[in-house]
Amino acid sequence: MRIFSMLLLAAITLAGCKKDAASGKLPSGYDYILHTKSDGQAVEPNAYVYFQYTMRNDDSTVVSSYTDPVMPMVRVPDTTGLGRPLTTIEEALMLMKAGDSLTII
């Protein structure tokens, strides 16, 4: 499961690109680009978050949630006393609001 999560997170790409894209580094060490910064609702601890992703290798799509019948969902943990490191997806989702687009490299 951890390997799948890391593989998924290493190349998660959500569509969208604007000139005002922000970039940085997640605590896990992966670089990210926040393409779309919306005014949507922020992620709250213990909330269930639905998202779409596309994993790419150069110009080829390796995996995409857009073809799955069920949208992926993650419960964003409360980091207070969590007792484990956050996954890369959890780190990325905590930076985002509803409607945002982010690429993890």
Short mmCIF file of C-alpha atoms in Angstrom, two decimals:
data_model
loop_
_atom_site.label_atom_id
_atom_site.label_comp_id
_atom_site.label_asym_id
_atom_site.label_seq_id
_atom_site.Cartn_x
_atom_site.Cartn_y
_atom_site.Cartn_z
CA MET A 1 0.00 0.00 0.00
CA ARG A 2 2.80 2.41 0.89
CA ILE A 3 4.63 1.69 -2.36
CA PHE A 4 1.44 2.34 -4.34
CA SER A 5 0.87 5.58 -2.44
CA MET A 6 4.42 6.76 -3.06
CA LEU A 7 4.23 5.82 -6.74
CA LEU A 8 0.89 7.53 -7.08
CA LEU A 9 2.09 10.62 -5.29
CA ALA A 10 5.34 10.91 -7.18
CA ALA A 11 3.51 11.68 -10.37
CA ILE A 12 0.05 12.89 -9.41
CA THR A 13 -1.02 15.51 -11.85
CA LEU A 14 -4.22 17.46 -11.78
CA ALA A 15 -5.06 19.42 -14.92
CA GLY A 16 -4.66 23.16 -15.13
CA CYS A 17 -1.89 25.64 -15.61
CA LYS A 18 -1.74 29.38 -14.94
CA LYS A 19 1.04 31.94 -14.99
CA ASP A 20 0.60 32.61 -11.26
CA ALA A 21 1.46 29.03 -10.30
CA ALA A 22 3.13 28.65 -6.92
CA SER A 23 5.76 26.03 -6.24
CA GLY A 24 7.52 24.58 -3.26
CA LYS A 25 8.59 21.40 -1.53
CA LEU A 26 6.37 19.10 0.52
CA PRO A 27 7.67 17.96 3.94
CA SER A 28 8.26 14.51 2.40
CA GLY A 29 10.74 16.11 -0.03
CA TYR A 30 8.70 16.06 -3.25
CA ASP A 31 8.51 19.23 -5.31
CA TYR A 32 5.06 20.55 -6.16
CA ILE A 33 3.44 23.16 -8.37
CA LEU A 34 0.11 24.65 -7.32
CA HIS A 35 -1.43 25.61 -10.67
CA THR A 36 -4.84 26.82 -9.58
CA LYS A 37 -5.44 28.62 -6.30
CA SER A 38 -9.19 28.80 -5.77
CA ASP A 39 -11.42 30.38 -3.16
CA GLY A 40 -12.97 26.97 -2.40
CA GLN A 41 -13.40 25.38 0.99
CA ALA A 42 -10.17 24.49 2.81
CA VAL A 43 -9.45 20.93 3.92
CA GLU A 44 -10.37 20.35 7.55
CA PRO A 45 -8.89 17.65 9.81
CA ASN A 46 -10.81 14.33 9.70
CA ALA A 47 -12.65 15.39 6.52
CA TYR A 48 -13.05 12.98 3.63
CA VAL A 49 -11.62 14.45 0.44
CA TYR A 50 -12.44 13.29 -3.08
CA PHE A 51 -9.90 13.97 -5.80
CA GLN A 52 -8.91 13.06 -9.33
CA TYR A 53 -5.39 12.20 -10.44
CA THR A 54 -3.35 11.27 -13.47
CA MET A 55 0.06 9.59 -13.19
CA ARG A 56 2.29 10.24 -16.18
CA ASN A 57 5.63 9.14 -17.51
CA ASP A 58 6.78 11.84 -19.91
CA ASP A 59 3.87 12.18 -22.36
CA SER A 60 2.25 8.79 -21.58
CA THR A 61 -0.55 8.31 -19.05
CA VAL A 62 0.28 5.39 -16.74
CA VAL A 63 -2.76 5.50 -14.43
CA SER A 64 -5.76 7.81 -14.29
CA SER A 65 -8.65 7.99 -11.86
CA TYR A 66 -10.78 9.61 -14.54
CA THR A 67 -11.48 6.17 -16.03
CA ASP A 68 -12.40 4.55 -12.68
CA PRO A 69 -16.09 4.21 -11.81
CA VAL A 70 -15.47 5.40 -8.23
CA MET A 71 -13.66 8.65 -7.42
CA PRO A 72 -10.71 8.18 -5.02
CA MET A 73 -11.24 9.38 -1.46
CA VAL A 74 -8.86 10.03 1.44
CA ARG A 75 -9.57 10.94 5.04
CA VAL A 76 -7.29 13.84 5.95
CA PRO A 77 -6.01 13.14 9.47
CA ASP A 78 -5.83 15.50 12.40
CA THR A 79 -2.08 16.00 12.74
CA THR A 80 -2.29 16.59 16.50
CA GLY A 81 -0.79 13.47 18.08
CA LEU A 82 -0.99 11.52 14.84
CA GLY A 83 1.97 9.30 15.69
CA ARG A 84 2.97 8.71 12.06
CA PRO A 85 4.24 10.83 9.19
CA LEU A 86 1.69 12.11 6.69
CA THR A 87 1.55 10.46 3.29
CA THR A 88 2.53 12.61 0.34
CA ILE A 89 -1.11 12.79 -0.81
CA GLU A 90 -2.20 13.94 2.64
CA GLU A 91 0.51 16.63 2.60
CA ALA A 92 -0.59 17.83 -0.84
CA LEU A 93 -4.30 17.82 -0.02
CA MET A 94 -3.68 19.90 3.11
CA LEU A 95 -2.19 22.65 0.88
CA MET A 96 -5.24 22.70 -1.38
CA LYS A 97 -8.80 23.99 -1.38
CA ALA A 98 -11.78 22.71 -3.33
CA GLY A 99 -11.14 23.39 -7.02
CA ASP A 100 -7.34 23.67 -6.76
CA SER A 101 -4.97 21.93 -9.15
CA LEU A 102 -1.58 20.63 -8.03
CA THR A 103 1.26 18.63 -9.58
CA ILE A 104 3.65 16.55 -7.49
CA ILE A 105 6.99 15.88 -9.13
#
